[in-house]
PDB file of C-alpha atoms in Angstrom:
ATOM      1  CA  UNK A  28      20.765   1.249  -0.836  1.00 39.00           C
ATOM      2  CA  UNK A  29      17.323  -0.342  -1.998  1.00 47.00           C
ATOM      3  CA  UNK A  30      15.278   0.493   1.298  1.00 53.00           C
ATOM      4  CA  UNK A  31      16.885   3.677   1.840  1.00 54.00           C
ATOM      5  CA  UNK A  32      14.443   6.700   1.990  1.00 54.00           C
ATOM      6  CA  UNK A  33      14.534   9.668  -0.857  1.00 58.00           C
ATOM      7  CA  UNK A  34      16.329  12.344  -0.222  1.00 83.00           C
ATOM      8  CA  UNK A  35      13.745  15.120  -1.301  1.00 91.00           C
ATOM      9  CA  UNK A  36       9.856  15.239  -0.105  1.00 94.00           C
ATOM     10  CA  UNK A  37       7.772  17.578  -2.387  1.00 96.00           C
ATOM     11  CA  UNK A  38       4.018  18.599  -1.550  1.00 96.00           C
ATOM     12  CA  UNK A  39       1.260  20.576  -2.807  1.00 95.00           C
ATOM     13  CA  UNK A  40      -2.196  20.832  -1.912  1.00 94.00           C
ATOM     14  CA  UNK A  41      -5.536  20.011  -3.796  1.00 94.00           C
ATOM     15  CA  UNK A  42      -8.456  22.629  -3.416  1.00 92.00           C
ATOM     16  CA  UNK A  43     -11.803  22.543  -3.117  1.00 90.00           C
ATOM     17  CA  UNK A  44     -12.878  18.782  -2.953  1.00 94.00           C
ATOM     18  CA  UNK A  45     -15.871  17.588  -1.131  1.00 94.00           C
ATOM     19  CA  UNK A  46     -14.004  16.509   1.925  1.00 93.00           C
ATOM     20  CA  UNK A  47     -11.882  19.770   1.895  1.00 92.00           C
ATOM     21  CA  UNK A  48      -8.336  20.919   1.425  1.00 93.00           C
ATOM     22  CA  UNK A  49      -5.742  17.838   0.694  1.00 95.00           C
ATOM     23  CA  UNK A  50      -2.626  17.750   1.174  1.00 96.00           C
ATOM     24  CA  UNK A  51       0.156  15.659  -0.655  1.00 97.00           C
ATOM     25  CA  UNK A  52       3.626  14.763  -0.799  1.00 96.00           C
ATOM     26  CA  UNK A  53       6.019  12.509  -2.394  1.00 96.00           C
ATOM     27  CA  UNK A  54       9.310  11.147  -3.276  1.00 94.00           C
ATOM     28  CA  UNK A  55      10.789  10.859  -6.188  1.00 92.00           C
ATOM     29  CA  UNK A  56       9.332   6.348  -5.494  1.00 93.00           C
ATOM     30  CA  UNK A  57       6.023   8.171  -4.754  1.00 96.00           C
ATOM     31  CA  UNK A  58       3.460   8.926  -2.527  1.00 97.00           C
ATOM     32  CA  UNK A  59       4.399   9.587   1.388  1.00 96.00           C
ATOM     33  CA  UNK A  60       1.476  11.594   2.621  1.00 96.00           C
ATOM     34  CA  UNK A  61      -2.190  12.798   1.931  1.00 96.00           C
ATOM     35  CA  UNK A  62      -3.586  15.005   4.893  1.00 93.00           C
ATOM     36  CA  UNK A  63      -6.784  17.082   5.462  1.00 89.00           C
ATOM     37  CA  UNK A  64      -8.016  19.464   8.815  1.00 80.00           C
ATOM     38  CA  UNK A  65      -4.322  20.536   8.100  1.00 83.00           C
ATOM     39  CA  UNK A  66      -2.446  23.815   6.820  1.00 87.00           C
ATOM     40  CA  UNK A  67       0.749  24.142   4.941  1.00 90.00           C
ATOM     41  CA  UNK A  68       2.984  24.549   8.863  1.00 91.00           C
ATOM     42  CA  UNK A  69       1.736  21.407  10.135  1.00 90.00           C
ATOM     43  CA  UNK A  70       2.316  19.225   7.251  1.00 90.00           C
ATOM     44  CA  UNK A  71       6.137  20.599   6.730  1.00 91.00           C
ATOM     45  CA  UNK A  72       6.551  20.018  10.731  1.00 90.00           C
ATOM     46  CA  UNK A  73       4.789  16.777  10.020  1.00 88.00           C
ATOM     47  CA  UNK A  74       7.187  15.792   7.117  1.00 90.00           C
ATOM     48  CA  UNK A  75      10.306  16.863   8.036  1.00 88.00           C
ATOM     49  CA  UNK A  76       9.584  15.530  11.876  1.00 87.00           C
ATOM     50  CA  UNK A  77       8.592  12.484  10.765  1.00 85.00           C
ATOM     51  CA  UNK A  78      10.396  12.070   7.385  1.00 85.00           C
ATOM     52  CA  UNK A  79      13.879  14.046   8.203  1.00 84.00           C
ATOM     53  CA  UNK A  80      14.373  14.524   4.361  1.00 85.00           C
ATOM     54  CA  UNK A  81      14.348  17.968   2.903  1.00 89.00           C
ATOM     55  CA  UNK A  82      10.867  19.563   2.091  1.00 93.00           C
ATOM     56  CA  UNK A  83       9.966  20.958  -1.225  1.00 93.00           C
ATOM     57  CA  UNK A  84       6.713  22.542  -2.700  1.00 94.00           C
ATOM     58  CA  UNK A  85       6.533  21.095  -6.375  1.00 93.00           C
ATOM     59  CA  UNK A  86       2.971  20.627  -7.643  1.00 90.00           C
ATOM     60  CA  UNK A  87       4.288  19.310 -11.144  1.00 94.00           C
ATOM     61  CA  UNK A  88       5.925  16.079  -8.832  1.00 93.00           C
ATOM     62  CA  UNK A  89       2.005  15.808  -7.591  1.00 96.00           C
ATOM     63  CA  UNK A  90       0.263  16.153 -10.752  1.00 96.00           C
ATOM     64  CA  UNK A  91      -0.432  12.567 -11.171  1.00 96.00           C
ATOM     65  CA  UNK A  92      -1.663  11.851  -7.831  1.00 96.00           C
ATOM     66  CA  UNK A  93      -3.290  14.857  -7.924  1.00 96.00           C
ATOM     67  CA  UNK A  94      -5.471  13.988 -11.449  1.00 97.00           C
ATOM     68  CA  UNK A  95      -6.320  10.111  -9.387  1.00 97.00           C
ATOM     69  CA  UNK A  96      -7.262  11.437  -5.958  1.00 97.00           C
ATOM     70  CA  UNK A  97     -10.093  13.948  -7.852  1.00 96.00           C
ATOM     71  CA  UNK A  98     -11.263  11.329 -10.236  1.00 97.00           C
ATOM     72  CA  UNK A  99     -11.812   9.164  -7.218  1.00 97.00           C
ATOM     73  CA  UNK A 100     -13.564  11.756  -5.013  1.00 96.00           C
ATOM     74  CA  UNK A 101     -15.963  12.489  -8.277  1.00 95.00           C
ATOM     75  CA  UNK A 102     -16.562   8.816  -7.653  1.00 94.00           C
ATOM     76  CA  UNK A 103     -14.703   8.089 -11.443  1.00 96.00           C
ATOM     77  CA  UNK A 104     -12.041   6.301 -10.303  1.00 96.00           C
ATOM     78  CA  UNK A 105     -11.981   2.360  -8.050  1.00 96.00           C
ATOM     79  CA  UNK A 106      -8.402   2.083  -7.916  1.00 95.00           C
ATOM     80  CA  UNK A 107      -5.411   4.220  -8.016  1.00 97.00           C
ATOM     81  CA  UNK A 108      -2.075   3.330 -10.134  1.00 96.00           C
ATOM     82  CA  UNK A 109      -0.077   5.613  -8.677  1.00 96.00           C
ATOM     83  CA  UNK A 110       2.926   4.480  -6.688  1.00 96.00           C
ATOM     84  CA  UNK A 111       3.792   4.298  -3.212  1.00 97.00           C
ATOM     85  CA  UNK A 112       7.047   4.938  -1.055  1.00 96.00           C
ATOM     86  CA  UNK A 113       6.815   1.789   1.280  1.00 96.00           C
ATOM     87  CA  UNK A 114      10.209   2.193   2.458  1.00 92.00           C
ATOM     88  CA  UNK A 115      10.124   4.411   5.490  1.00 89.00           C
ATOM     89  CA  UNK A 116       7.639   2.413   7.417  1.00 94.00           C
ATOM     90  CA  UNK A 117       7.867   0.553   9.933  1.00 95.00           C
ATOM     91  CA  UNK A 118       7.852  -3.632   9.020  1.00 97.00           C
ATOM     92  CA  UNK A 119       4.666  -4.473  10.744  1.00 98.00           C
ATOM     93  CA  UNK A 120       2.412  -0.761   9.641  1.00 98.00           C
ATOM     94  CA  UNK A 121       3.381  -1.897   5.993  1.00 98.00           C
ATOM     95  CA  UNK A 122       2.278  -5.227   5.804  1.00 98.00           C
ATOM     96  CA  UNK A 123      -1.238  -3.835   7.485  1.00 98.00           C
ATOM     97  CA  UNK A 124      -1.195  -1.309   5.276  1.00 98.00           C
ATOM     98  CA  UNK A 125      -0.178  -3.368   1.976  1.00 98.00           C
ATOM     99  CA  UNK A 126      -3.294  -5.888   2.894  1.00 98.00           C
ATOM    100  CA  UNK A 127      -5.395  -2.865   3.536  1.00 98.00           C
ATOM    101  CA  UNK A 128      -4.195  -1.425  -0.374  1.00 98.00           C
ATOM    102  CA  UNK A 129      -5.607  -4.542  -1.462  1.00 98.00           C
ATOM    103  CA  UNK A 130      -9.330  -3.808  -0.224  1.00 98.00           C
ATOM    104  CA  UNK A 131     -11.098  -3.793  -3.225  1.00 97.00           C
ATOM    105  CA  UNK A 132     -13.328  -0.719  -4.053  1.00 97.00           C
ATOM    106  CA  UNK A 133     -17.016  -1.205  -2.287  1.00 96.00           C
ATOM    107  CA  UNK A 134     -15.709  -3.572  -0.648  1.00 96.00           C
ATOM    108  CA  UNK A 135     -14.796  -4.062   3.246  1.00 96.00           C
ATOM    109  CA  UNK A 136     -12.394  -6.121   5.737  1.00 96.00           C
ATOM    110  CA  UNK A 137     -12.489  -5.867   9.586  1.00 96.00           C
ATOM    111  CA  UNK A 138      -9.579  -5.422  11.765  1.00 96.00           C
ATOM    112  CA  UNK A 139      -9.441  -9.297  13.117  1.00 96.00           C
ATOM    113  CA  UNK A 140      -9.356 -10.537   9.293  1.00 97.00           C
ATOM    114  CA  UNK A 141      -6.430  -8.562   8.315  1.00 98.00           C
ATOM    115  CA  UNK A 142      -4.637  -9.704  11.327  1.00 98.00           C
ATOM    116  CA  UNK A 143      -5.677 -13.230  10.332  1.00 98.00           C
ATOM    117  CA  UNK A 144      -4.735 -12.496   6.878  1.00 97.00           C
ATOM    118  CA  UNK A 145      -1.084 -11.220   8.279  1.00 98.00           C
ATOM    119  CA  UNK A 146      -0.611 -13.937   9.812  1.00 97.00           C
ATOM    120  CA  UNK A 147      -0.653 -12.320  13.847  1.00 97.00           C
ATOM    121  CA  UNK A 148      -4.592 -13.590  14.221  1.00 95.00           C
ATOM    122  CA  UNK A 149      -4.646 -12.105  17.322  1.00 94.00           C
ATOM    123  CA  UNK A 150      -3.327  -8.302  16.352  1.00 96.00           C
ATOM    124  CA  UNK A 151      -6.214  -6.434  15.629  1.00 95.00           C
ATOM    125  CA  UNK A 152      -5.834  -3.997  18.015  1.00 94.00           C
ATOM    126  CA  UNK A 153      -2.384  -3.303  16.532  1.00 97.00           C
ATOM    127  CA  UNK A 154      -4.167  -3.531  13.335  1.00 97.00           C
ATOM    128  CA  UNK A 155      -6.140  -0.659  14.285  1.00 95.00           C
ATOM    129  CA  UNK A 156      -3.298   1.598  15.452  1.00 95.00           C
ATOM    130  CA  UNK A 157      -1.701   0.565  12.235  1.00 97.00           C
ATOM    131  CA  UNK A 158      -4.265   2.357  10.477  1.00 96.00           C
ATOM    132  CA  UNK A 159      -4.557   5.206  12.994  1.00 94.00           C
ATOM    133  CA  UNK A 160      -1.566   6.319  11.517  1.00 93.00           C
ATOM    134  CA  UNK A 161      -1.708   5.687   7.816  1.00 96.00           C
ATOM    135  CA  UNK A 162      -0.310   8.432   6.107  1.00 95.00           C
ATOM    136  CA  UNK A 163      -2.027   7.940   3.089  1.00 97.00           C
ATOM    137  CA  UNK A 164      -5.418   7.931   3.778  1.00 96.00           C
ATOM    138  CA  UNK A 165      -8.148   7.472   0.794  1.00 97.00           C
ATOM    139  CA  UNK A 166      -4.986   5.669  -1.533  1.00 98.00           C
ATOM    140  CA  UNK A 167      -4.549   3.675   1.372  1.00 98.00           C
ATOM    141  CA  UNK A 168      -8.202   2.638   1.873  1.00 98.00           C
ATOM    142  CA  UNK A 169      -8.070   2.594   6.053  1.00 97.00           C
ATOM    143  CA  UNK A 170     -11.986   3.827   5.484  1.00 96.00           C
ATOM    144  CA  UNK A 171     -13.108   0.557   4.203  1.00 97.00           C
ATOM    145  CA  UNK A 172     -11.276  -1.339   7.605  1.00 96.00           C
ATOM    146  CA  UNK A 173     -14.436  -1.871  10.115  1.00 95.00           C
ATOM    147  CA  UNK A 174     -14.517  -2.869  13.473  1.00 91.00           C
ATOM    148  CA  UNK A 175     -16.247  -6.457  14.481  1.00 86.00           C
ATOM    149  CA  UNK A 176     -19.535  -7.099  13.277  1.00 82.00           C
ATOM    150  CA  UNK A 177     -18.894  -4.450  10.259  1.00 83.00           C
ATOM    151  CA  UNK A 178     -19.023  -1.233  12.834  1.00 85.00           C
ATOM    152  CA  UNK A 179     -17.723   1.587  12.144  1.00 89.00           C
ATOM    153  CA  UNK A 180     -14.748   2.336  14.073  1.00 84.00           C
ATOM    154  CA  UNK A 181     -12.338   5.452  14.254  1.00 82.00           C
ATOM    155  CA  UNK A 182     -11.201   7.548  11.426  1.00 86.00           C
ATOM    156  CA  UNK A 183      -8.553  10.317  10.981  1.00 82.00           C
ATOM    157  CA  UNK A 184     -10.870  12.515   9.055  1.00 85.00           C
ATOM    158  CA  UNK A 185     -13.739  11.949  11.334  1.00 88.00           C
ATOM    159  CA  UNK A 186     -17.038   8.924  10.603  1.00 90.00           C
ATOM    160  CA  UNK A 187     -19.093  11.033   9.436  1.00 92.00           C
ATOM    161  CA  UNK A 188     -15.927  11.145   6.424  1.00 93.00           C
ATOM    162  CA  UNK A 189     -15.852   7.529   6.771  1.00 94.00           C
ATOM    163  CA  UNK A 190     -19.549   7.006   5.667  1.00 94.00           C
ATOM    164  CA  UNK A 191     -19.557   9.283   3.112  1.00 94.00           C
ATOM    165  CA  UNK A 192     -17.017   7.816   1.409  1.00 96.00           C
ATOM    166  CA  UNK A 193     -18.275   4.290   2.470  1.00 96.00           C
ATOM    167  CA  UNK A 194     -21.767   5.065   0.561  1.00 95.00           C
ATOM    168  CA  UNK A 195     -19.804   6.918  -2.214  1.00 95.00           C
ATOM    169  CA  UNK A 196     -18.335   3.590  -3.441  1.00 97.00           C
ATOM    170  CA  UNK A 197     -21.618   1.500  -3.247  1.00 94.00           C
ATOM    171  CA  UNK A 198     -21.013  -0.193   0.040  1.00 90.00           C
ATOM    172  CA  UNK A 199     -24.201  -1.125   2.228  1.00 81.00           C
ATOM    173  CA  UNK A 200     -23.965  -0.286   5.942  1.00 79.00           C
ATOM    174  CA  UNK A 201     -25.188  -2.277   8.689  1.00 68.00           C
TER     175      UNK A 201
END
């Protein structure tokens, strides 16, 4: 079946980068998860909880993804190629999340325009719990979503993350 989930998760972590220990994982259509302010337990209970696939430690799967997330980090990449498993979320956390992809590097979007730009004008608030729980943070760019008047609003790694990587791609805070 064309939507179904992969079968097999595999994960490895990246060392040392300036936010911290990352963690990834993949299917065999790509990425599924990047984590940080984790350890190796909670992401398997995180994957296979979440994910009910088998789980798989394979950092040659990662390598790729891997290579793009420190490129970006060292501020020499603006936008990743790698792909993305879209098919075990929900309907209405992947269309936030595609329009949220699409946030161009040093550049920023606000919870009420992506709802308008969904076409639900008056879902931010489920916008924002939408990216509460992306579980691809920094591919997924939930950092450059702001609250109204370009405030910054919640992030899973913390705002002080947020701004840092705000400022590291050239954008100009209120």
């Amino acid at each position: 079946m064309a939507n179904s989930p992969a079968a097999t998760i595999y994960f490895n972590s990246l060392k040392d980068t300036p936010i911290g220990e990352i963690w990834l994982a993949c299917s065999e259509r790509g990425l599924v998860a990047v984590e940080w302010e984790t350890n190796r337990a909670k992401l398997l209970d995180y994957l296979t909880r979440r994910l009910k696939m088998s789980v798989e430690e394979n950092p040659h799967k990662l390598t790729k993804i891997a290579q793009e997330l420190n490129e970006y980090l060292a501020g020499e990449r603006r936008q990743f190629t790698i792909e993305i498993d879209w098919s075990w979320m929900r309907p209405f956390q992947r269309e936030v999340l595609l329009a949220t992809f699409a946030i161009p590097y040093g550049q920023t979007s606000t919870y009420g325009k992506i709802s308008e730009q969904i076409g639900k004008p008056r879902s931010a608030r489920a916008v924002g719990r939408a990216e509460a729980t992306n579980p691809m943070p920094l591919v997924i760019p939930c950092h450059r979503v702001l609250g109204a008047a370009g405030k910054l609003r919640g992030y899973g790694g913390g705002l002080a993350i947020k701004k840092w990587l705000l400022q590291m791609e050239g954008t100009v805070l209120a």
